[in-house]
Amino acid sequence: MLFYFNQRLIRRFSIILVAIVPMAIAIAFWQQTYHRQEPQIETADNRVTQVSTVNEPIQPIESVVQQDKTKVALGDTLFHEPQLSHTNTISCASCHNLSTGGVDRLVRSIGVNGVINSVNSPTVFNSGFNFRQDWDGGAETLEEHLDSAIKNPQRMASSWAEIIGKLKRSPYYVRVFNQIYKDGITSDNVIDALATFERSLITPNSRFDKFLRGDVSAINEDEKAGYRRFKTYGCVSCHQGVNLGGNLFQKFGIMGDYFTDRGNITQADFGRFNITGKSEDRYVFKVPNLRNITLTAPYLHDGSAATLESAIAIMAKYQLGRELSKETVDLIVKFLTTLTGEYQGKPL
């Protein structure tokens, strides 16, 4: 009888371990290896930390972020200006269309002369909250990202000498830059105006933000259940903060070898390793944010997940070592639909 009792305890303990180990590993990985910092709003004084307002791992977006309105307006024009590309055919908005969630919805974006980018373009909305820019975190600031994009042969393939020459031939740009900046049209000023505009691209007032602020009726019972499972299964260990991501690096493939299973490994798949050269950074990426995620398919750095359901299944398998039920996946998708916010007071 004692032997039977002990065997029964062992079986129960094994079941518990199977349930909690993947989540514990994910949380431990989050706490150990990769750098994390609190989400920030970069305003006119550039570094203003958003204070936590609710006792949840996810925080609502503040409705107003102060920016210089004249710079925002100029940056908006420049964001849609094809003259920033070598061929005068590609603008920032070509890959980051504000009418389609801040992305182009392509597997990989197309740069000048039809050159295909090496990774999927992430959304530009709420990018000011990210602690680094780009999938590999190669740019520490929006300014660095913009300078890189201008020169990148897969994107704009241009140079500042070429761009400044074009803009100085425009009476409009000469007048507006001289009104805003003492030294007129310079590369630093172009970048400053663009970065200021991009920091204004926040999407507050999602239904989930309203729920976090106390409106319990803002999301329905299925969506609440999806959020509970999002936390229970450990998704929130990487996707948290004001942007539900964008504030830490993580290895893609903690519980399985995604890249071997997928095949056709490219240089872009090495992720952060391409920046640091450190072996431990191979296959490490900045965790993407999940704001407005239902609008920004396809997913992952390689654009290989065409649907949210597919992306969730891949993440569960390779990051948590779990196979989720259809019910759980459907509930998590329902939760993610509540993350779509507003831009300039209008729903995205």
mmCIF file of C-alpha atoms in Angstrom:
data_model
loop_
_atom_site.group_PDB
_atom_site.id
_atom_site.type_symbol
_atom_site.label_atom_id
_atom_site.label_comp_id
_atom_site.label_asym_id
_atom_site.label_seq_id
_atom_site.Cartn_x
_atom_site.Cartn_y
_atom_site.Cartn_z
ATOM 1 C CA MET A 1 0.000 0.000 0.000
ATOM 2 C CA LEU A 2 2.804 2.404 0.863
ATOM 3 C CA PHE A 3 4.529 1.602 -2.436
ATOM 4 C CA TYR A 4 1.279 2.304 -4.340
ATOM 5 C CA PHE A 5 0.819 5.574 -2.493
ATOM 6 C CA ASN A 6 4.357 6.700 -3.311
ATOM 7 C CA GLN A 7 3.927 5.783 -6.958
ATOM 8 C CA ARG A 8 0.760 7.812 -7.132
ATOM 9 C CA LEU A 9 2.548 10.823 -5.602
ATOM 10 C CA ILE A 10 5.357 10.459 -8.123
ATOM 11 C CA ARG A 11 2.887 10.409 -11.032
ATOM 12 C CA ARG A 12 1.147 13.531 -9.740
ATOM 13 C CA PHE A 13 4.433 15.317 -9.202
ATOM 14 C CA SER A 14 5.500 14.455 -12.774
ATOM 15 C CA ILE A 15 2.299 15.908 -14.171
ATOM 16 C CA ILE A 16 2.891 19.130 -12.253
ATOM 17 C CA LEU A 17 6.464 19.341 -13.544
ATOM 18 C CA VAL A 18 5.331 18.891 -17.155
ATOM 19 C CA ALA A 19 2.896 21.746 -16.681
ATOM 20 C CA ILE A 20 5.198 24.291 -15.057
ATOM 21 C CA VAL A 21 8.726 23.603 -16.344
ATOM 22 C CA PRO A 22 8.352 25.279 -19.799
ATOM 23 C CA MET A 23 6.942 28.421 -18.259
ATOM 24 C CA ALA A 24 9.606 28.443 -15.541
ATOM 25 C CA ILE A 25 12.347 28.087 -18.145
ATOM 26 C CA ALA A 26 10.925 30.963 -20.183
ATOM 27 C CA ILE A 27 10.751 33.218 -17.134
ATOM 28 C CA ALA A 28 14.252 32.227 -16.009
ATOM 29 C CA PHE A 29 15.627 32.924 -19.488
ATOM 30 C CA TRP A 30 13.944 36.306 -19.434
ATOM 31 C CA GLN A 31 15.480 37.140 -16.064
ATOM 32 C CA GLN A 32 18.976 35.856 -16.827
ATOM 33 C CA THR A 33 20.766 36.434 -20.048
ATOM 34 C CA TYR A 34 19.396 39.325 -22.051
ATOM 35 C CA HIS A 35 19.261 42.976 -21.216
ATOM 36 C CA ARG A 36 15.925 44.510 -20.298
ATOM 37 C CA GLN A 37 15.028 48.054 -19.409
ATOM 38 C CA GLU A 38 11.848 49.827 -18.470
ATOM 39 C CA PRO A 39 9.764 51.109 -21.418
ATOM 40 C CA GLN A 40 10.180 54.782 -22.165
ATOM 41 C CA ILE A 41 8.398 57.560 -23.956
ATOM 42 C CA GLU A 42 10.896 59.710 -25.822
ATOM 43 C CA THR A 43 9.413 63.209 -25.789
ATOM 44 C CA ALA A 44 10.789 66.637 -26.620
ATOM 45 C CA ASP A 45 13.394 66.162 -23.890
ATOM 46 C CA ASN A 46 14.088 62.717 -25.404
ATOM 47 C CA ARG A 47 14.089 60.492 -22.292
ATOM 48 C CA VAL A 48 10.956 60.565 -20.191
ATOM 49 C CA THR A 49 10.179 57.263 -18.495
ATOM 50 C CA GLN A 50 6.533 56.207 -18.519
ATOM 51 C CA VAL A 51 5.485 55.457 -14.943
ATOM 52 C CA SER A 52 3.618 52.220 -14.251
ATOM 53 C CA THR A 53 -0.032 52.980 -13.590
ATOM 54 C CA VAL A 54 -1.586 49.560 -12.981
ATOM 55 C CA ASN A 55 -0.549 46.429 -11.134
ATOM 56 C CA GLU A 56 -0.173 44.308 -14.260
ATOM 57 C CA PRO A 57 2.835 43.219 -16.366
ATOM 58 C CA ILE A 58 1.304 45.206 -19.254
ATOM 59 C CA GLN A 59 0.870 48.962 -18.967
ATOM 60 C CA PRO A 60 -1.485 51.282 -20.897
ATOM 61 C CA ILE A 61 -0.130 53.873 -23.318
ATOM 62 C CA GLU A 62 -0.448 57.451 -22.119
ATOM 63 C CA SER A 63 -2.820 59.353 -24.379
ATOM 64 C CA VAL A 64 -0.574 62.360 -24.952
ATOM 65 C CA VAL A 65 3.140 62.532 -25.665
ATOM 66 C CA GLN A 66 4.404 66.073 -26.047
ATOM 67 C CA GLN A 67 6.368 66.735 -29.222
ATOM 68 C CA ASP A 68 7.331 69.869 -31.140
ATOM 69 C CA LYS A 69 4.392 70.204 -33.550
ATOM 70 C CA THR A 70 6.404 72.003 -36.228
ATOM 71 C CA LYS A 71 9.003 69.231 -36.242
ATOM 72 C CA VAL A 72 6.269 66.581 -36.299
ATOM 73 C CA ALA A 73 4.685 68.208 -39.356
ATOM 74 C CA LEU A 74 8.035 68.456 -41.163
ATOM 75 C CA GLY A 75 8.904 64.895 -40.177
ATOM 76 C CA ASP A 76 5.558 63.692 -41.524
ATOM 77 C CA THR A 77 6.344 65.246 -44.902
ATOM 78 C CA LEU A 78 9.837 63.762 -44.925
ATOM 79 C CA PHE A 79 8.468 60.344 -43.897
ATOM 80 C CA HIS A 80 6.496 60.306 -47.150
ATOM 81 C CA GLU A 81 9.285 61.885 -49.249
ATOM 82 C CA PRO A 82 10.651 59.538 -51.981
ATOM 83 C CA GLN A 83 13.585 61.880 -52.591
ATOM 84 C CA LEU A 84 15.192 60.325 -49.516
ATOM 85 C CA SER A 85 15.918 57.269 -51.672
ATOM 86 C CA HIS A 86 18.567 57.117 -54.356
ATOM 87 C CA THR A 87 16.010 56.429 -57.093
ATOM 88 C CA ASN A 88 13.358 58.863 -55.811
ATOM 89 C CA THR A 89 10.928 55.941 -55.608
ATOM 90 C CA ILE A 90 11.011 54.719 -52.002
ATOM 91 C CA SER A 91 9.959 56.612 -48.881
ATOM 92 C CA CYS A 92 9.838 55.544 -45.241
ATOM 93 C CA ALA A 93 6.091 55.067 -45.728
ATOM 94 C CA SER A 94 6.725 52.529 -48.491
ATOM 95 C CA CYS A 95 7.711 49.938 -45.877
ATOM 96 C CA HIS A 96 5.836 51.518 -42.959
ATOM 97 C CA ASN A 97 2.412 52.386 -44.332
ATOM 98 C CA LEU A 98 0.435 54.194 -41.630
ATOM 99 C CA SER A 99 -2.859 53.088 -43.163
ATOM 100 C CA THR A 100 -1.957 49.394 -42.797
ATOM 101 C CA GLY A 101 -0.700 49.208 -39.238
ATOM 102 C CA GLY A 102 2.683 50.822 -39.896
ATOM 103 C CA VAL A 103 3.885 47.951 -42.120
ATOM 104 C CA ASP A 104 3.711 46.967 -45.797
ATOM 105 C CA ARG A 105 2.263 43.481 -45.097
ATOM 106 C CA LEU A 106 4.905 41.842 -47.255
ATOM 107 C CA VAL A 107 7.004 38.878 -46.162
ATOM 108 C CA ARG A 108 10.042 41.066 -46.781
ATOM 109 C CA SER A 109 10.023 44.670 -47.891
ATOM 110 C CA ILE A 110 11.178 45.863 -51.294
ATOM 111 C CA GLY A 111 13.824 48.579 -51.463
ATOM 112 C CA VAL A 112 15.258 50.604 -54.324
ATOM 113 C CA ASN A 113 15.560 48.879 -57.706
ATOM 114 C CA GLY A 114 13.394 46.019 -56.455
ATOM 115 C CA VAL A 115 15.974 44.774 -53.950
ATOM 116 C CA ILE A 116 14.291 42.506 -51.383
ATOM 117 C CA ASN A 117 15.124 43.183 -47.746
ATOM 118 C CA SER A 118 16.581 40.414 -45.592
ATOM 119 C CA VAL A 119 13.922 40.643 -42.841
ATOM 120 C CA ASN A 120 10.270 41.477 -42.378
ATOM 121 C CA SER A 121 9.582 45.152 -41.640
ATOM 122 C CA PRO A 122 8.265 45.739 -38.103
ATOM 123 C CA THR A 123 5.630 48.362 -37.398
ATOM 124 C CA VAL A 124 6.702 51.961 -36.945
ATOM 125 C CA PHE A 125 3.809 52.633 -34.571
ATOM 126 C CA ASN A 126 4.968 52.925 -30.949
ATOM 127 C CA SER A 127 8.574 52.440 -32.053
ATOM 128 C CA GLY A 128 9.623 55.214 -29.670
ATOM 129 C CA PHE A 129 8.927 52.813 -26.793
ATOM 130 C CA ASN A 130 11.458 50.231 -28.031
ATOM 131 C CA PHE A 131 14.741 50.066 -26.125
ATOM 132 C CA ARG A 132 16.528 49.271 -29.394
ATOM 133 C CA GLN A 133 15.523 49.452 -33.054
ATOM 134 C CA ASP A 134 15.652 46.727 -35.727
ATOM 135 C CA TRP A 135 15.290 42.984 -35.189
ATOM 136 C CA ASP A 136 18.944 42.610 -34.245
ATOM 137 C CA GLY A 137 18.956 45.718 -32.046
ATOM 138 C CA GLY A 138 21.676 47.185 -34.215
ATOM 139 C CA ALA A 139 20.374 50.728 -33.726
ATOM 140 C CA GLU A 140 20.188 52.039 -30.169
ATOM 141 C CA THR A 141 17.961 54.966 -31.128
ATOM 142 C CA LEU A 142 15.506 55.978 -33.807
ATOM 143 C CA GLU A 143 18.134 58.427 -35.040
ATOM 144 C CA GLU A 144 20.649 55.618 -35.592
ATOM 145 C CA HIS A 145 18.010 53.505 -37.315
ATOM 146 C CA LEU A 146 17.079 56.315 -39.701
ATOM 147 C CA ASP A 147 20.697 57.013 -40.630
ATOM 148 C CA SER A 148 21.224 53.313 -41.311
ATOM 149 C CA ALA A 149 18.045 52.987 -43.395
ATOM 150 C CA ILE A 150 19.065 55.919 -45.593
ATOM 151 C CA LYS A 151 22.415 54.298 -46.420
ATOM 152 C CA ASN A 152 21.324 50.635 -46.509
ATOM 153 C CA PRO A 153 21.510 49.251 -50.084
ATOM 154 C CA GLN A 154 18.452 47.081 -49.363
ATOM 155 C CA ARG A 155 16.378 50.123 -48.413
ATOM 156 C CA MET A 156 17.067 53.708 -49.525
ATOM 157 C CA ALA A 157 20.599 53.152 -50.910
ATOM 158 C CA SER A 158 21.264 56.873 -50.694
ATOM 159 C CA SER A 159 23.737 59.238 -49.041
ATOM 160 C CA TRP A 160 23.349 62.432 -47.085
ATOM 161 C CA ALA A 161 25.229 64.473 -49.670
ATOM 162 C CA GLU A 162 22.719 63.340 -52.295
ATOM 163 C CA ILE A 163 19.674 63.953 -50.079
ATOM 164 C CA ILE A 164 20.788 67.386 -48.862
ATOM 165 C CA GLY A 165 21.404 68.429 -52.460
ATOM 166 C CA LYS A 166 17.875 67.417 -53.452
ATOM 167 C CA LEU A 167 16.170 69.081 -50.489
ATOM 168 C CA LYS A 168 18.065 72.361 -50.968
ATOM 169 C CA ARG A 169 16.593 72.626 -54.456
ATOM 170 C CA SER A 170 13.111 72.772 -52.892
ATOM 171 C CA PRO A 171 11.937 76.281 -51.825
ATOM 172 C CA TYR A 172 9.489 74.600 -49.414
ATOM 173 C CA TYR A 173 12.133 72.596 -47.580
ATOM 174 C CA VAL A 174 14.582 75.512 -47.496
ATOM 175 C CA ARG A 175 11.929 77.765 -45.949
ATOM 176 C CA VAL A 176 10.615 75.273 -43.379
ATOM 177 C CA PHE A 177 14.028 74.030 -42.249
ATOM 178 C CA ASN A 178 15.248 77.613 -41.822
ATOM 179 C CA GLN A 179 12.169 78.393 -39.714
ATOM 180 C CA ILE A 180 12.764 75.437 -37.389
ATOM 181 C CA TYR A 181 16.553 75.001 -37.342
ATOM 182 C CA LYS A 182 19.198 77.714 -37.119
ATOM 183 C CA ASP A 183 21.482 75.876 -39.531
ATOM 184 C CA GLY A 184 18.761 74.920 -42.007
ATOM 185 C CA ILE A 185 18.945 71.693 -43.985
ATOM 186 C CA THR A 186 21.521 69.285 -42.545
ATOM 187 C CA SER A 187 21.577 65.521 -42.116
ATOM 188 C CA ASP A 188 21.197 65.871 -38.345
ATOM 189 C CA ASN A 189 18.144 68.089 -38.788
ATOM 190 C CA VAL A 190 16.508 65.751 -41.295
ATOM 191 C CA ILE A 191 17.011 62.876 -38.866
ATOM 192 C CA ASP A 192 15.749 64.953 -35.954
ATOM 193 C CA ALA A 193 12.517 65.866 -37.750
ATOM 194 C CA LEU A 194 11.917 62.272 -38.841
ATOM 195 C CA ALA A 195 12.639 60.852 -35.381
ATOM 196 C CA THR A 196 10.370 63.430 -33.747
ATOM 197 C CA PHE A 197 7.557 62.433 -36.089
ATOM 198 C CA GLU A 198 8.103 58.731 -35.416
ATOM 199 C CA ARG A 199 7.985 59.333 -31.657
ATOM 200 C CA SER A 200 4.564 60.894 -32.188
ATOM 201 C CA LEU A 201 3.242 57.656 -33.722
ATOM 202 C CA ILE A 202 1.627 56.299 -30.582
ATOM 203 C CA THR A 203 -1.611 54.308 -30.532
ATOM 204 C CA PRO A 204 -3.339 54.735 -27.157
ATOM 205 C CA ASN A 205 -6.900 53.898 -26.107
ATOM 206 C CA SER A 206 -7.024 50.281 -27.182
ATOM 207 C CA ARG A 207 -9.819 48.316 -25.573
ATOM 208 C CA PHE A 208 -7.205 46.589 -23.436
ATOM 209 C CA ASP A 209 -5.826 49.954 -22.280
ATOM 210 C CA LYS A 210 -9.333 50.890 -21.189
ATOM 211 C CA PHE A 211 -9.626 47.566 -19.358
ATOM 212 C CA LEU A 212 -6.324 48.187 -17.575
ATOM 213 C CA ARG A 213 -7.583 51.577 -16.467
ATOM 214 C CA GLY A 214 -10.621 50.005 -14.809
ATOM 215 C CA ASP A 215 -13.284 49.625 -17.504
ATOM 216 C CA VAL A 216 -14.004 45.922 -16.946
ATOM 217 C CA SER A 217 -16.591 45.936 -19.744
ATOM 218 C CA ALA A 218 -14.049 47.092 -22.369
ATOM 219 C CA ILE A 219 -13.169 43.484 -23.192
ATOM 220 C CA ASN A 220 -15.405 40.425 -23.109
ATOM 221 C CA GLU A 221 -15.076 37.215 -21.109
ATOM 222 C CA ASP A 222 -13.307 35.284 -23.891
ATOM 223 C CA GLU A 223 -10.773 38.095 -24.260
ATOM 224 C CA LYS A 224 -10.192 38.130 -20.500
ATOM 225 C CA ALA A 225 -9.704 34.357 -20.581
ATOM 226 C CA GLY A 226 -7.218 34.811 -23.431
ATOM 227 C CA TYR A 227 -5.244 37.302 -21.353
ATOM 228 C CA ARG A 228 -5.188 34.890 -18.408
ATOM 229 C CA ARG A 229 -3.793 32.139 -20.639
ATOM 230 C CA PHE A 230 -1.323 34.587 -22.191
ATOM 231 C CA LYS A 231 0.041 35.045 -18.675
ATOM 232 C CA THR A 232 -0.332 31.447 -17.491
ATOM 233 C CA TYR A 233 1.606 29.958 -20.399
ATOM 234 C CA GLY A 234 4.453 32.446 -19.973
ATOM 235 C CA CYS A 235 3.954 34.598 -23.084
ATOM 236 C CA VAL A 236 4.003 37.644 -20.828
ATOM 237 C CA SER A 237 7.548 36.855 -19.676
ATOM 238 C CA CYS A 238 8.778 38.419 -22.940
ATOM 239 C CA HIS A 239 5.748 40.399 -24.103
ATOM 240 C CA GLN A 240 5.112 42.881 -21.311
ATOM 241 C CA GLY A 241 5.506 46.565 -20.480
ATOM 242 C CA VAL A 242 3.796 49.380 -22.337
ATOM 243 C CA ASN A 243 4.581 47.881 -25.758
ATOM 244 C CA LEU A 244 4.103 44.188 -24.920
ATOM 245 C CA GLY A 245 7.681 43.674 -26.043
ATOM 246 C CA GLY A 246 10.435 45.769 -27.544
ATOM 247 C CA ASN A 247 12.333 45.996 -24.244
ATOM 248 C CA LEU A 248 14.559 42.894 -24.227
ATOM 249 C CA PHE A 249 16.472 40.456 -26.397
ATOM 250 C CA GLN A 250 15.590 36.764 -26.542
ATOM 251 C CA LYS A 251 16.875 33.681 -28.307
ATOM 252 C CA PHE A 252 14.516 32.292 -30.937
ATOM 253 C CA GLY A 253 14.456 28.588 -30.233
ATOM 254 C CA ILE A 254 14.812 28.024 -26.489
ATOM 255 C CA MET A 255 12.963 24.702 -26.514
ATOM 256 C CA GLY A 256 13.667 23.581 -30.071
ATOM 257 C CA ASP A 257 15.767 24.335 -33.148
ATOM 258 C CA TYR A 258 13.474 26.514 -35.235
ATOM 259 C CA PHE A 259 16.077 27.290 -37.875
ATOM 260 C CA THR A 260 17.098 23.688 -38.551
ATOM 261 C CA ASP A 261 13.443 22.710 -38.764
ATOM 262 C CA ARG A 262 12.677 25.580 -41.137
ATOM 263 C CA GLY A 263 15.846 25.164 -43.205
ATOM 264 C CA ASN A 264 17.556 27.608 -45.604
ATOM 265 C CA ILE A 265 19.338 29.525 -42.848
ATOM 266 C CA THR A 266 20.406 33.020 -43.923
ATOM 267 C CA GLN A 267 22.758 35.613 -42.471
ATOM 268 C CA ALA A 268 19.767 37.573 -41.175
ATOM 269 C CA ASP A 269 18.731 34.547 -39.085
ATOM 270 C CA PHE A 270 21.841 34.981 -36.923
ATOM 271 C CA GLY A 271 20.183 38.050 -35.388
ATOM 272 C CA ARG A 272 22.148 39.863 -32.718
ATOM 273 C CA PHE A 273 25.258 37.804 -33.533
ATOM 274 C CA ASN A 274 25.636 39.956 -36.659
ATOM 275 C CA ILE A 275 26.106 42.972 -34.386
ATOM 276 C CA THR A 276 28.164 41.600 -31.491
ATOM 277 C CA GLY A 277 29.976 38.607 -32.999
ATOM 278 C CA LYS A 278 29.338 36.709 -29.761
ATOM 279 C CA SER A 279 28.340 33.058 -30.133
ATOM 280 C CA GLU A 280 25.729 33.370 -27.386
ATOM 281 C CA ASP A 281 23.953 36.008 -29.475
ATOM 282 C CA ARG A 282 23.369 33.678 -32.424
ATOM 283 C CA TYR A 283 19.606 33.506 -33.173
ATOM 284 C CA VAL A 284 18.915 36.242 -30.615
ATOM 285 C CA PHE A 285 16.461 38.993 -31.571
ATOM 286 C CA LYS A 286 14.723 41.956 -30.038
ATOM 287 C CA VAL A 287 11.327 40.755 -28.870
ATOM 288 C CA PRO A 288 8.726 42.405 -31.154
ATOM 289 C CA ASN A 289 5.936 44.469 -29.657
ATOM 290 C CA LEU A 290 2.366 43.177 -29.924
ATOM 291 C CA ARG A 291 0.475 46.455 -30.130
ATOM 292 C CA ASN A 292 -1.904 46.455 -33.144
ATOM 293 C CA ILE A 293 -0.650 42.961 -33.925
ATOM 294 C CA THR A 294 -3.783 41.887 -35.803
ATOM 295 C CA LEU A 295 -2.971 44.505 -38.473
ATOM 296 C CA THR A 296 0.655 43.619 -39.120
ATOM 297 C CA ALA A 297 0.805 40.140 -40.696
ATOM 298 C CA PRO A 298 2.938 38.321 -41.715
ATOM 299 C CA TYR A 299 4.842 37.653 -38.496
ATOM 300 C CA LEU A 300 8.347 36.813 -37.201
ATOM 301 C CA HIS A 301 11.611 38.280 -38.455
ATOM 302 C CA ASP A 302 11.426 36.090 -41.559
ATOM 303 C CA GLY A 303 7.741 36.752 -42.246
ATOM 304 C CA SER A 304 7.117 33.003 -42.256
ATOM 305 C CA ALA A 305 3.955 33.044 -40.124
ATOM 306 C CA ALA A 306 1.050 34.191 -42.255
ATOM 307 C CA THR A 307 -1.482 34.226 -39.412
ATOM 308 C CA LEU A 308 -1.567 34.937 -35.699
ATOM 309 C CA GLU A 309 -2.612 31.357 -35.067
ATOM 310 C CA SER A 310 0.521 30.130 -36.827
ATOM 311 C CA ALA A 311 2.768 32.596 -34.990
ATOM 312 C CA ILE A 312 1.336 31.574 -31.610
ATOM 313 C CA ALA A 313 1.821 27.871 -32.372
ATOM 314 C CA ILE A 314 5.450 28.485 -33.421
ATOM 315 C CA MET A 315 6.182 30.529 -30.304
ATOM 316 C CA ALA A 316 4.586 27.927 -28.042
ATOM 317 C CA LYS A 317 6.611 25.110 -29.613
ATOM 318 C CA TYR A 318 10.015 26.759 -29.823
ATOM 319 C CA GLN A 319 9.931 29.164 -26.874
ATOM 320 C CA LEU A 320 7.817 27.251 -24.338
ATOM 321 C CA GLY A 321 8.054 23.652 -25.468
ATOM 322 C CA ARG A 322 4.274 23.386 -25.527
ATOM 323 C CA GLU A 323 1.601 22.389 -28.015
ATOM 324 C CA LEU A 324 -1.405 24.578 -27.305
ATOM 325 C CA SER A 325 -4.964 23.450 -27.817
ATOM 326 C CA LYS A 326 -7.052 25.127 -30.503
ATOM 327 C CA GLU A 327 -9.202 26.604 -27.749
ATOM 328 C CA THR A 328 -6.187 28.218 -26.070
ATOM 329 C CA VAL A 329 -4.844 29.592 -29.360
ATOM 330 C CA ASP A 330 -8.263 31.020 -30.237
ATOM 331 C CA LEU A 331 -8.585 32.672 -26.827
ATOM 332 C CA ILE A 332 -5.117 34.229 -27.049
ATOM 333 C CA VAL A 333 -5.961 35.565 -30.519
ATOM 334 C CA LYS A 334 -9.121 37.112 -29.081
ATOM 335 C CA PHE A 335 -7.035 38.804 -26.389
ATOM 336 C CA LEU A 336 -4.603 40.126 -29.013
ATOM 337 C CA THR A 337 -7.465 41.761 -30.930
ATOM 338 C CA THR A 338 -8.003 44.040 -27.924
ATOM 339 C CA LEU A 339 -4.548 45.606 -28.427
ATOM 340 C CA THR A 340 -5.493 47.647 -31.502
ATOM 341 C CA GLY A 341 -5.403 51.308 -30.574
ATOM 342 C CA GLU A 342 -6.118 54.715 -32.044
ATOM 343 C CA TYR A 343 -3.942 57.055 -34.056
ATOM 344 C CA GLN A 344 -4.775 60.743 -33.909
ATOM 345 C CA GLY A 345 -8.054 59.897 -32.209
ATOM 346 C CA LYS A 346 -9.247 57.431 -34.832
ATOM 347 C CA PRO A 347 -9.236 53.600 -34.594
ATOM 348 C CA LEU A 348 -6.561 51.928 -36.677
#
